[in-house]
Short mmCIF file of C-alpha atoms in Angstrom, two decimals:
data_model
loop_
_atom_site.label_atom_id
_atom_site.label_comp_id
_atom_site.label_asym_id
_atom_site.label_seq_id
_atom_site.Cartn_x
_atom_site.Cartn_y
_atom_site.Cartn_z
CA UNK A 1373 48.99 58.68 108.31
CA UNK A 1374 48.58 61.65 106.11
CA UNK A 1375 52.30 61.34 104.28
CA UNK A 1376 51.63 64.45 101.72
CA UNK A 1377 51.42 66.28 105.25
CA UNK A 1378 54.67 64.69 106.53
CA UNK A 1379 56.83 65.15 102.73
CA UNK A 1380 55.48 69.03 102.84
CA UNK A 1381 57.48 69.17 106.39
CA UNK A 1382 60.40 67.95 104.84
CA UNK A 1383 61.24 71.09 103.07
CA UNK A 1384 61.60 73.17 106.09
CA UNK A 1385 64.59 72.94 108.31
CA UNK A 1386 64.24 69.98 111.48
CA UNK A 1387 63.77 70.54 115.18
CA UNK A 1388 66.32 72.01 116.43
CA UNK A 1389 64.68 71.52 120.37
CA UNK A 1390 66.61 74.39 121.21
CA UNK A 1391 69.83 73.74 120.25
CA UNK A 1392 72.29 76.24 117.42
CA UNK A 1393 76.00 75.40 116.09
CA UNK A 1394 79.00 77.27 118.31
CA UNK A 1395 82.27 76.35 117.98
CA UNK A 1396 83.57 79.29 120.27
CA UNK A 1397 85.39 77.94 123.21
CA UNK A 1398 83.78 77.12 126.63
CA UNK A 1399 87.34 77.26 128.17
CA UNK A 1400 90.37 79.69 128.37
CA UNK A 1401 91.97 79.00 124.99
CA UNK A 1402 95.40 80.32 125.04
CA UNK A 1403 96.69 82.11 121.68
CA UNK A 1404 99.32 80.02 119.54
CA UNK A 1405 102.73 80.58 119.25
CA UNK A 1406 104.82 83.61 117.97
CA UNK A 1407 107.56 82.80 115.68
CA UNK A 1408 110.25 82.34 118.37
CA UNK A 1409 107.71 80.05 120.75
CA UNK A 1410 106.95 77.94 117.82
CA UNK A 1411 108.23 73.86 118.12
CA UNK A 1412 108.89 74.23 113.99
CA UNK A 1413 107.22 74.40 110.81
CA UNK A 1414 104.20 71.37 110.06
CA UNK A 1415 103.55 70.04 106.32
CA UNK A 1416 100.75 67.93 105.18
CA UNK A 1417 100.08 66.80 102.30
CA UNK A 1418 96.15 66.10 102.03
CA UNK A 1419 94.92 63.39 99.15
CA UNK A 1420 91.25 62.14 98.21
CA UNK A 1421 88.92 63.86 97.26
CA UNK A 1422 87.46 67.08 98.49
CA UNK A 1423 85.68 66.28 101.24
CA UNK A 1424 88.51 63.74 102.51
CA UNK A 1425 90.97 66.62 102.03
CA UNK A 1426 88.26 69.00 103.99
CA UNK A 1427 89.10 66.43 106.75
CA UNK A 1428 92.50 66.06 106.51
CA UNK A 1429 92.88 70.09 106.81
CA UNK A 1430 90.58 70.33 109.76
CA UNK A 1431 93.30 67.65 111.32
CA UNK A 1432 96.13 69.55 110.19
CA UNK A 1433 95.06 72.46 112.00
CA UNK A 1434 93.95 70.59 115.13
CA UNK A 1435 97.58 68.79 115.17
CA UNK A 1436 99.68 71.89 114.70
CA UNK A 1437 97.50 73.28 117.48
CA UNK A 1438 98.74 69.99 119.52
CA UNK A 1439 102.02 70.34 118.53
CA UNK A 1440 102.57 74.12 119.38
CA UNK A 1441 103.57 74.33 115.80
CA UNK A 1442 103.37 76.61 112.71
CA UNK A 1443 100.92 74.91 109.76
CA UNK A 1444 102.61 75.72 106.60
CA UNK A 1445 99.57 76.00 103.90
CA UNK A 1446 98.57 72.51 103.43
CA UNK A 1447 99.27 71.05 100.33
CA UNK A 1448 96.29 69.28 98.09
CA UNK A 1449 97.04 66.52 95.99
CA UNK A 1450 94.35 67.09 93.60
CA UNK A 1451 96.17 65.64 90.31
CA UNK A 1452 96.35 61.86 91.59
CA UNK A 1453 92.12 62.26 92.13
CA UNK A 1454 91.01 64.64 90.18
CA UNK A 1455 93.73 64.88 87.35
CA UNK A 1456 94.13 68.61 87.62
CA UNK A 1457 96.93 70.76 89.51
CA UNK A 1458 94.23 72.57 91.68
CA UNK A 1459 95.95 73.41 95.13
CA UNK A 1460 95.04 75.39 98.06
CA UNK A 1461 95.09 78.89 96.92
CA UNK A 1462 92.66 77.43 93.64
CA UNK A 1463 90.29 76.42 95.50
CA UNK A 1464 90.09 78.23 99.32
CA UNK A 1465 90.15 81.49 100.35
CA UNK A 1466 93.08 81.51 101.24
CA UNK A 1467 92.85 85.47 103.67
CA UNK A 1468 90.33 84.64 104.93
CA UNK A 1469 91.45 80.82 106.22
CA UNK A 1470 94.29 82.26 107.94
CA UNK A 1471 92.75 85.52 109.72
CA UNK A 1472 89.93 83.22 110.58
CA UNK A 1473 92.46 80.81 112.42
CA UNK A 1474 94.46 83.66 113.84
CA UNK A 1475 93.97 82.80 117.07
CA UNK A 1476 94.28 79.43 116.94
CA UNK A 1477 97.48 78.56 115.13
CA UNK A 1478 99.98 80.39 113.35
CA UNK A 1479 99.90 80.03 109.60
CA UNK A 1480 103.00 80.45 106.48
CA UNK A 1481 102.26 80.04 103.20
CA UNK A 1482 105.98 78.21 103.25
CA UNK A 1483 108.59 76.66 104.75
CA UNK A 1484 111.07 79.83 105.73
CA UNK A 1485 114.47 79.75 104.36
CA UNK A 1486 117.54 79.41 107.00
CA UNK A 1487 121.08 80.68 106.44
CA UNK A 1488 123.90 78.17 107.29
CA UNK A 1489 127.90 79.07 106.74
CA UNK A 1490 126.87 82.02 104.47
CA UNK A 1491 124.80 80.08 102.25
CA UNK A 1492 120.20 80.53 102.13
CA UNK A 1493 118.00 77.55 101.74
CA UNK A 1494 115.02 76.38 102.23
CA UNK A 1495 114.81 74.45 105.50
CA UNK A 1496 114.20 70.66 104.32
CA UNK A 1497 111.19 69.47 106.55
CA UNK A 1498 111.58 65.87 107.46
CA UNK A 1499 109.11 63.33 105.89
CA UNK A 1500 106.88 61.41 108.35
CA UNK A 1501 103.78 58.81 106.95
CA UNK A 1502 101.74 59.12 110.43
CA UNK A 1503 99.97 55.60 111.64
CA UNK A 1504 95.99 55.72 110.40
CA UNK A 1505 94.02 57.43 113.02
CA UNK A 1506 96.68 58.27 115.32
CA UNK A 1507 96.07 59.28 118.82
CA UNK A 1508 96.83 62.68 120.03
CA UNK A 1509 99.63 61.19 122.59
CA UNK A 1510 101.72 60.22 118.81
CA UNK A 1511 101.77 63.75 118.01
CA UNK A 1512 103.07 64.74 121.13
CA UNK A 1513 105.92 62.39 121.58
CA UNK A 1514 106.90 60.76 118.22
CA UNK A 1515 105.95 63.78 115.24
CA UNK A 1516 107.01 66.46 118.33
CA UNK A 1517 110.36 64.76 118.63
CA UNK A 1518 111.13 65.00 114.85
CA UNK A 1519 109.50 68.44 114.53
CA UNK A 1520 112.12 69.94 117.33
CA UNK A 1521 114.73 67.64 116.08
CA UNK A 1522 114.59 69.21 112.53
CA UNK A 1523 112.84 72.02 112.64
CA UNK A 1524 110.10 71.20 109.83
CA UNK A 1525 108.22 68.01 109.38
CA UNK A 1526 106.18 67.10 106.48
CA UNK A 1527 103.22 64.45 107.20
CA UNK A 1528 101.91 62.09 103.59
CA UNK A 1529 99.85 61.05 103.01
CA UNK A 1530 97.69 62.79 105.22
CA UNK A 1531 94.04 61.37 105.11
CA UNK A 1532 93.13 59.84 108.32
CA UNK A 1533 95.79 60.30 110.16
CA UNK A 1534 94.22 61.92 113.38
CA UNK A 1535 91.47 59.60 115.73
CA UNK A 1536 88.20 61.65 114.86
CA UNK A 1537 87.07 60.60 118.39
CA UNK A 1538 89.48 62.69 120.88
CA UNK A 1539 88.41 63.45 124.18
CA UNK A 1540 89.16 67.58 124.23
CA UNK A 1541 85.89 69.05 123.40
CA UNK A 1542 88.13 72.05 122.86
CA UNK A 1543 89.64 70.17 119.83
CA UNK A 1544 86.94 68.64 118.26
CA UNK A 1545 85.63 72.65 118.22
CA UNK A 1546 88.65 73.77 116.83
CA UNK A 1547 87.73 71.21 113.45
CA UNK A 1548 84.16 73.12 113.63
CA UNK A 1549 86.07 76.38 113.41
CA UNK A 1550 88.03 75.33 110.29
CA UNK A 1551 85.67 73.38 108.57
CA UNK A 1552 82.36 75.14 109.07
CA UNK A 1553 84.12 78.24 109.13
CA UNK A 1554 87.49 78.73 108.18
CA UNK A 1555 87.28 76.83 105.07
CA UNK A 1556 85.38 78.87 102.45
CA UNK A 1557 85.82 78.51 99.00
CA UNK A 1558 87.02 81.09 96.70
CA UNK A 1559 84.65 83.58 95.39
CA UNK A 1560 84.48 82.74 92.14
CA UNK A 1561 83.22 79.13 93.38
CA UNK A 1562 80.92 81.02 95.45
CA UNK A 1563 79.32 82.98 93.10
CA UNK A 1564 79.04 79.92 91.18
CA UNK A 1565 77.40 77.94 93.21
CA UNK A 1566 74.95 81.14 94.69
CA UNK A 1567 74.20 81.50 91.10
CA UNK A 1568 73.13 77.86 90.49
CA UNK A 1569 70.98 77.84 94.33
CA UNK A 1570 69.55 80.84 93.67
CA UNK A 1571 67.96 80.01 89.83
CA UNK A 1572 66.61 76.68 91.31
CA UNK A 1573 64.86 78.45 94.63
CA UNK A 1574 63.17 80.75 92.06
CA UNK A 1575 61.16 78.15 91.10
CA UNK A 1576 60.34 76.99 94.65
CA UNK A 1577 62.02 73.87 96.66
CA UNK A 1578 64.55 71.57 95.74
CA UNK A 1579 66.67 68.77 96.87
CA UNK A 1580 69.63 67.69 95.88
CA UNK A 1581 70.78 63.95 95.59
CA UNK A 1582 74.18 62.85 95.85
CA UNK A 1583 74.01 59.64 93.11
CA UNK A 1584 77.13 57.58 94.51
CA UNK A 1585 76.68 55.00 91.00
CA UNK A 1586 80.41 55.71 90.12
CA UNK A 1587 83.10 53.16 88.53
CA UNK A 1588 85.25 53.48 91.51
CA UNK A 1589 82.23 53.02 93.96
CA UNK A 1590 80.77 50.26 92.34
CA UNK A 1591 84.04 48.35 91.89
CA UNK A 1592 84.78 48.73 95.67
CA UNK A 1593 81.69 47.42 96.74
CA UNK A 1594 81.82 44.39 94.75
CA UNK A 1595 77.87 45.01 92.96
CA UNK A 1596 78.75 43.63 89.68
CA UNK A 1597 75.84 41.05 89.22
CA UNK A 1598 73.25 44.07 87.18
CA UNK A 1599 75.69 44.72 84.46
CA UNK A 1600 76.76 43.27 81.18
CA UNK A 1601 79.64 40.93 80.66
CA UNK A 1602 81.40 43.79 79.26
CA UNK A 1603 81.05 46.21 82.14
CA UNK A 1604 81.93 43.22 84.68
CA UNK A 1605 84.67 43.08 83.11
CA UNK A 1606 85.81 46.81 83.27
CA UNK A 1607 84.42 46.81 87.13
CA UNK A 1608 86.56 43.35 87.35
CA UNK A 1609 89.77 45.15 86.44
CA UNK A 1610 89.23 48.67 88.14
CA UNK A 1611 88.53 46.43 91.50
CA UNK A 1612 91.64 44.42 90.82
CA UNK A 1613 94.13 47.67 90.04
CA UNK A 1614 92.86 49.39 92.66
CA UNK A 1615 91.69 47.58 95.81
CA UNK A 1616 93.00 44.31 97.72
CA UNK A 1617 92.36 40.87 96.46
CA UNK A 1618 89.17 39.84 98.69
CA UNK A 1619 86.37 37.43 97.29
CA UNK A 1620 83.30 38.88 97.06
CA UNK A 1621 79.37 37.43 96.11
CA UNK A 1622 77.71 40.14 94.92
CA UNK A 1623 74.28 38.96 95.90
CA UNK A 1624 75.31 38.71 99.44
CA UNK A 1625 76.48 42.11 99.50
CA UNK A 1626 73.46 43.41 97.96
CA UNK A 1627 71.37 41.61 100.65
CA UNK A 1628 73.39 43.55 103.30
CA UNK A 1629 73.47 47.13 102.03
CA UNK A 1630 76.48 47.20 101.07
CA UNK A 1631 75.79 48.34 97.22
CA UNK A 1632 74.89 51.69 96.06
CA UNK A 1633 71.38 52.72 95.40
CA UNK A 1634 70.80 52.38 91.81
CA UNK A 1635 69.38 56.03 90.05
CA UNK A 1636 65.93 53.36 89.76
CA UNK A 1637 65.88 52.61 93.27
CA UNK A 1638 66.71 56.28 94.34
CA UNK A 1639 63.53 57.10 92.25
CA UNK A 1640 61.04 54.72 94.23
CA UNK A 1641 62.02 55.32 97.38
CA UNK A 1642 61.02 58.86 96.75
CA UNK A 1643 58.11 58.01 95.00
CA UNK A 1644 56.88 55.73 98.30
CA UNK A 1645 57.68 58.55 100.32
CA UNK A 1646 55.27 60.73 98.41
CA UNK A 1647 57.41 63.16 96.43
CA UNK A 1648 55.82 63.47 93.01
CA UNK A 1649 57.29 64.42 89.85
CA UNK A 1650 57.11 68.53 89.61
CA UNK A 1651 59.55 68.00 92.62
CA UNK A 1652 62.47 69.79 91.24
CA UNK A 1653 66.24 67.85 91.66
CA UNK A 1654 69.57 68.50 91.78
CA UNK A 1655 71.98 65.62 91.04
CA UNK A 1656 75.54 66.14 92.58
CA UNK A 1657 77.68 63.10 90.65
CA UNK A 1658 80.51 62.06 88.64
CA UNK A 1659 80.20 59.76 85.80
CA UNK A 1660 77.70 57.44 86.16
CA UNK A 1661 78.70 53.92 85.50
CA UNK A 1662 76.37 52.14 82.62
CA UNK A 1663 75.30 55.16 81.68
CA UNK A 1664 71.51 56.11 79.94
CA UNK A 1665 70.14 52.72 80.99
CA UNK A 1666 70.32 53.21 84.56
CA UNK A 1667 69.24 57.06 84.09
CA UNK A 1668 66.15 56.29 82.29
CA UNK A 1669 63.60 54.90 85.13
CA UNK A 1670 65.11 57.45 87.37
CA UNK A 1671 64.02 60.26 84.63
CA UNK A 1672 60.37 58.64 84.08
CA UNK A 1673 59.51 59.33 87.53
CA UNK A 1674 61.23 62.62 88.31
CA UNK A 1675 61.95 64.50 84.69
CA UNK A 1676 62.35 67.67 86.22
CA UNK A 1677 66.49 66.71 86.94
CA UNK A 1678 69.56 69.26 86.58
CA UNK A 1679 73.02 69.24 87.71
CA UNK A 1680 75.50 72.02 87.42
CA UNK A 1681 76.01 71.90 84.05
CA UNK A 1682 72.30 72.23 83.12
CA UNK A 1683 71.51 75.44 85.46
CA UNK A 1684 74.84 77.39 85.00
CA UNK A 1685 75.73 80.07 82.09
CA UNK A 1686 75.73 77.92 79.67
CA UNK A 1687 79.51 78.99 79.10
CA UNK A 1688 81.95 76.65 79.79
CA UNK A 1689 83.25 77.07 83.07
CA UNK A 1690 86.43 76.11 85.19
CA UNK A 1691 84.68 76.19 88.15
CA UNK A 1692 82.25 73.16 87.22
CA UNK A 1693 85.45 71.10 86.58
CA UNK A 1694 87.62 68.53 88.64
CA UNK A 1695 87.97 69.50 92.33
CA UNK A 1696 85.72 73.39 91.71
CA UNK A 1697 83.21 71.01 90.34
CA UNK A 1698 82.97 69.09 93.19
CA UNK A 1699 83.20 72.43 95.08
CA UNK A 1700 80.32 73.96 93.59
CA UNK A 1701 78.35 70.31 93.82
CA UNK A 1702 79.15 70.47 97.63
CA UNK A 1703 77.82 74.01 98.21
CA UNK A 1704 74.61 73.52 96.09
CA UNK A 1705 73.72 70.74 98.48
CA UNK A 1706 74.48 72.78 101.29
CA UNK A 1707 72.14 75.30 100.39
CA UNK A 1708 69.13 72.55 98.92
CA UNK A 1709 66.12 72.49 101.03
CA UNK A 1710 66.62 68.64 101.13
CA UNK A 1711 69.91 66.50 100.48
CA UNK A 1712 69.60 62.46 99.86
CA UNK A 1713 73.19 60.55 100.03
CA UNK A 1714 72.51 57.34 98.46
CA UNK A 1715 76.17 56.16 99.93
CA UNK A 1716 77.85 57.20 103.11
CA UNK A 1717 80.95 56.29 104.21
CA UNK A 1718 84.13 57.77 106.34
CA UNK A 1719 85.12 61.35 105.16
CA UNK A 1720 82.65 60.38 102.05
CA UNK A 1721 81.27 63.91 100.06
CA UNK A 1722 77.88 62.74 101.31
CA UNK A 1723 78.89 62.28 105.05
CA UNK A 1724 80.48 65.64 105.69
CA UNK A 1725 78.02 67.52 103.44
CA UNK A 1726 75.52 65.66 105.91
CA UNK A 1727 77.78 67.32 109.13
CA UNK A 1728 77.63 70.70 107.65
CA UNK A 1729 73.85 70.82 106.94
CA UNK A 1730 73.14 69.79 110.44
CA UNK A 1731 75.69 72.70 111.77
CA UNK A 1732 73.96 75.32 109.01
CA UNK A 1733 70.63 74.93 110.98
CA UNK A 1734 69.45 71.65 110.87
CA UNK A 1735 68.66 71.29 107.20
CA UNK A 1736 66.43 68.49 106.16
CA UNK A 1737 68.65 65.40 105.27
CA UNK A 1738 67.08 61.95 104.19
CA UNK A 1739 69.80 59.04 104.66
CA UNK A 1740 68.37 55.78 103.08
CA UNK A 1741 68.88 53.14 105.41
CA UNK A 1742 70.82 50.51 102.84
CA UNK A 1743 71.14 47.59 104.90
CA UNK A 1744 66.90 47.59 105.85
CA UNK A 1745 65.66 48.56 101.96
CA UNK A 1746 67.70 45.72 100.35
CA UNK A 1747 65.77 43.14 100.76
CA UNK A 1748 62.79 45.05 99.75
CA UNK A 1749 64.16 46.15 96.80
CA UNK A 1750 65.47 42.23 96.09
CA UNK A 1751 61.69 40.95 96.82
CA UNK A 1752 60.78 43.48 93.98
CA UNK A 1753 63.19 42.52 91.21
CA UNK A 1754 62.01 38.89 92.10
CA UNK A 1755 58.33 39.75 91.35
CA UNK A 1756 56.81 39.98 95.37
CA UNK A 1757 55.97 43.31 95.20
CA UNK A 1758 53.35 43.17 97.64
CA UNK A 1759 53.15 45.94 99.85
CA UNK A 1760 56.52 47.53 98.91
CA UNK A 1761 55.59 51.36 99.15
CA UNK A 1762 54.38 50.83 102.39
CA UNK A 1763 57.36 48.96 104.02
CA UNK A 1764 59.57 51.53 102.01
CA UNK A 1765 57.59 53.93 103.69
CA UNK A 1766 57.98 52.12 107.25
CA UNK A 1767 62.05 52.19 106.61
CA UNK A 1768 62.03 56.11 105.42
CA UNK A 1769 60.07 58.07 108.24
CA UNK A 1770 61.73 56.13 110.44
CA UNK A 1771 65.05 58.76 110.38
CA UNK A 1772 66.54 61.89 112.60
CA UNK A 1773 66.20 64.22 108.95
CA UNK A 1774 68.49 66.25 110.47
CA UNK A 1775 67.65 66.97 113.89
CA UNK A 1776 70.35 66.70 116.81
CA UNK A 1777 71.04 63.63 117.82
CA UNK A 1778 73.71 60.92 120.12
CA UNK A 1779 76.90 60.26 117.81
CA UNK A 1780 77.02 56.51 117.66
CA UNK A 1781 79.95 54.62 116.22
CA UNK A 1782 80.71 53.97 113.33
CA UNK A 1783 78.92 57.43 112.60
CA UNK A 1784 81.73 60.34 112.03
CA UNK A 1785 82.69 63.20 113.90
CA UNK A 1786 82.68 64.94 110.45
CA UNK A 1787 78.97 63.66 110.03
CA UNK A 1788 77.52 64.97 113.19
CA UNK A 1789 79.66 67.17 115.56
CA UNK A 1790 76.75 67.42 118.21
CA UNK A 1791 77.12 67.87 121.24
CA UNK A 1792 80.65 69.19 120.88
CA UNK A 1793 79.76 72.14 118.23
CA UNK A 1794 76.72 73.10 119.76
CA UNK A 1795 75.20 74.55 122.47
CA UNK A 1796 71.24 75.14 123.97
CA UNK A 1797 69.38 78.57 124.05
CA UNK A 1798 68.13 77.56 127.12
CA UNK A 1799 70.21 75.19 128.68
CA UNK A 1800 69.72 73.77 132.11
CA UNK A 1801 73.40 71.66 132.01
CA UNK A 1802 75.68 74.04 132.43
CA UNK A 1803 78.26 73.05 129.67
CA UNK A 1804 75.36 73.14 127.23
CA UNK A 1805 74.85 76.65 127.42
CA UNK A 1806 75.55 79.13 124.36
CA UNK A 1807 79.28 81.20 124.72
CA UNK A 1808 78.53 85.07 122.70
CA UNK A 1809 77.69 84.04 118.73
CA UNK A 1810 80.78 85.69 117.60
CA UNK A 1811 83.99 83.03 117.78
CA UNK A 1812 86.59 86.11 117.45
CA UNK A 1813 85.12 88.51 120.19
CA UNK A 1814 85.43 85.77 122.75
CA UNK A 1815 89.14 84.74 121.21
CA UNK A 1816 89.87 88.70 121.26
CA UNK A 1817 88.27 88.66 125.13
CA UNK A 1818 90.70 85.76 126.13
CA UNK A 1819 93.42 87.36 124.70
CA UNK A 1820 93.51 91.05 126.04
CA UNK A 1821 92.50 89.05 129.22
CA UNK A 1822 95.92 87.27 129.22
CA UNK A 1823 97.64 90.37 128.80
CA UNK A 1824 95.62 92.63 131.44
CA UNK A 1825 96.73 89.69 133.99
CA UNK A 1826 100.21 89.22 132.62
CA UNK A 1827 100.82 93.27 133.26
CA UNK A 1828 99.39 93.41 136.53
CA UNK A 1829 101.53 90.55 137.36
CA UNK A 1830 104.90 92.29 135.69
CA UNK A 1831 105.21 90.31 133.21
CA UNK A 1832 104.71 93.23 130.53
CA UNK A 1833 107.61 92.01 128.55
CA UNK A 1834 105.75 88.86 128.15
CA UNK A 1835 102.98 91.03 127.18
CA UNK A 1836 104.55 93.03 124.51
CA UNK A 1837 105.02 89.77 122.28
CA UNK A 1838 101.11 89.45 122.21
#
């Protein structure tokens, strides 16, 4: 097989076989409450990082939608993380989230005050921690019996807390809406990022790699055995502050995949796959654990390496720090002609970047299989070498790259929202087939609909609230 031929494909977007993103509804989708309809005022307090809060606010909406209720401005707990006071408003767009939504659920920046015996004050919203991955059914019994009970309800931690699997297509649309949509970063992020994209397309391609070789990621998966005494040691402790007590044999995990791609091994898959090194990278990362040493190979083969703070102004800049760094990270990859996650897991940067890219046209991603290249890479660092590009090469082409394909578990919603968020140009199966591209005109459409019927029916008092 001619693999220079195959590699040059890789730059273009996949085969889409006739499919495009919509999140518009297929259905009647009836407009949320006004003030006085409303079951009471929803808190959430979303923690992780970005991409896990990106989640969490995506199930905030979707659960005030279940509730009937009125989604105060979530609440980002970016200090425990991140170790800055970044919230909502520093990060989103915070106008355009809630005209965006505006006919799905009624948004407050806060919890309204309420006058009692002559005396104002805030109305006290009554703290719920929801069960991990709760079914819709909890939401409407248990959190809509506290919600009408008291008026407000505030849900923390709030990561997680909604099954990603729900059987309303209607809903799983609605987290399209928000996330692909709704959720838009601040300008200044924007511009940031545009900035960065731009200056690397003017050179030609690029990918971007999400490098996953981070304390905390390391120290979860248990890969300790390729470091010093002295860096075991730090892993050791990190593991042992900040994840359960379980026994691990880092070998054995290693043999199944479950360690991150060292920056080394990164290098030679793509050097098996036939990327040489004029091919121009973007490295989306925090802190790299052990440092230079495990840079080094990874910078022999492929020299030509940047990362935000290498292509920006060369000012310092807020928005390449803490949660806007990971912003601006997140939105460079979106807009790379090729993204490589070296780790994936639930409501992981990588995963939902990968979700996104497949929704923004079916942009070329490459997912390393883990779990089939470990033992290769193991024969190698044992000296059997022997044919080693060619089975890497055998595990690599062997991938979707982005086109549509069947959501299988354990594989996120987040990750890949087809069928749900998309439809077919020219669809044969009738629920496949595309709704008008603009999400608003066929909200707008429903609406006046509702009211046309509701004043030919006399209910024009009804109407008048709409």
């Amino acid at each position: 097989m001619e693999w220079d031929f195959v590699v040059n494909g890789l730059w273009r977007t996949a085969d889409s076989n006739g499919w495009r993103a919509s999140s518009a509804p297929r259905t009647y989708w009836h407009p949320p409450p006004t003030e006085s309809e409303s079951n009471g005022y929803l808190r959430v307090r979303c923690n992780g990082g970005l991409t896990q809060q990106r989640s969490a606010i995506c199930n905030a909406v979707v659960v005030a939608r279940i509730m009937n209720a009125t989604l105060v401005l979530p609440e980002l707990d970016a200090n425990s993380f991140w170790h800055d006071e970044s919230g909502f408003i520093d990060i989103y767009d915070v106008p355009h989230f809630i005209k965006t939504l505006k006919y799905d659920v009624r948004i407050v920046m806060s919890v309204p005050k309420t006058t009692r015996r002559g005396k104002t004050k805030k109305l006290t919203a009554y703290k719920i921690e929801p069960p991990r991955d709760a079914p819709v059914t909890w939401y409407r019994t248990t959190a809509l019996e506290k919600i009408r009970k008291y008026g407000a309800i505030y849900l923390t931690p709030f990561s997680h807390r909604l099954a990603e699997e729900i059987d309303d297509p209607e809903l799983q649309r609605l987290r399209c809406r928000v996330n692909y949509h709704a959720l838009q970063f601040k300008s200044s992020i924007m511009k940031t990022s545009s900035d960065i994209a731009n200056k690397l397309h003017s050179e030609g391609h690029f990918m971007s790699i999400h490098l996953r070789f981070e304390l905390d990621m390391i120290a979860y998966a248990g890969c300790i055995d390729i470091f010093t005494p002295e860096e075991q040691e730090i892993l050791l402790r990190y593991r042992e502050e900040h994840f359960r007590n379980k026994t691990l044999v880092p070998r054995d995990r290693r043999f199944i995949g479950k360690c991150p791609l060292t920056p080394e091994e990164v290098g030679l898959t793509l050097r098996a796959m036939g990327f040489g090194n004029t091919t121009r990278i973007y490295l989306a990362s925090g802190k790299l654990f052990g440092g230079k040493r495990f840079m080094k190979p990874f910078m022999t083969m492929f020299p030509r390496l940047e990362n935000h703070s290498m292509v920006g102004s060369g000012k310092p800049e807020e928005n390449t720090r803490g949660l806007a760094g990971s912003a601006v990270d997140y939105m460079v990859c979106l807009l790379s002609d090729i993204f490589i996650p070296t780790y994936d897991g639930p409501s992981n940067f990588a995963n939902n970047l990968m979700g996104h890219r497949l929704y923004y046209g079916f942009r070329t991603t490459i997912t390393p299989n883990r779990k089939t290249l470990a033992p290769i890479f193991m024969d190698r660092s044992e000296g059997h070498a022997s044919r080693f590009e060619e089975r890497v090469r055998q595990v690599m082409f062997n991938t979707h790259f982005g086109t549509p394909h069947k959501r299988i578990h354990p594989e996120s919603f987040y990750t890949n929202s087809w069928p749900e968020c998309f439809c077919q140009t020219k669809a044969r199966n009738l629920a496949d087939r595309c709704p008008p591209d603009n999400v608003n005109d066929v909200l707008e459409s429903q609406l006046q609909n509702r009211v046309d019927i509701e004043e030919l029916a006399g209910g024009t008092e009804i109407a008048k609230v709409y």
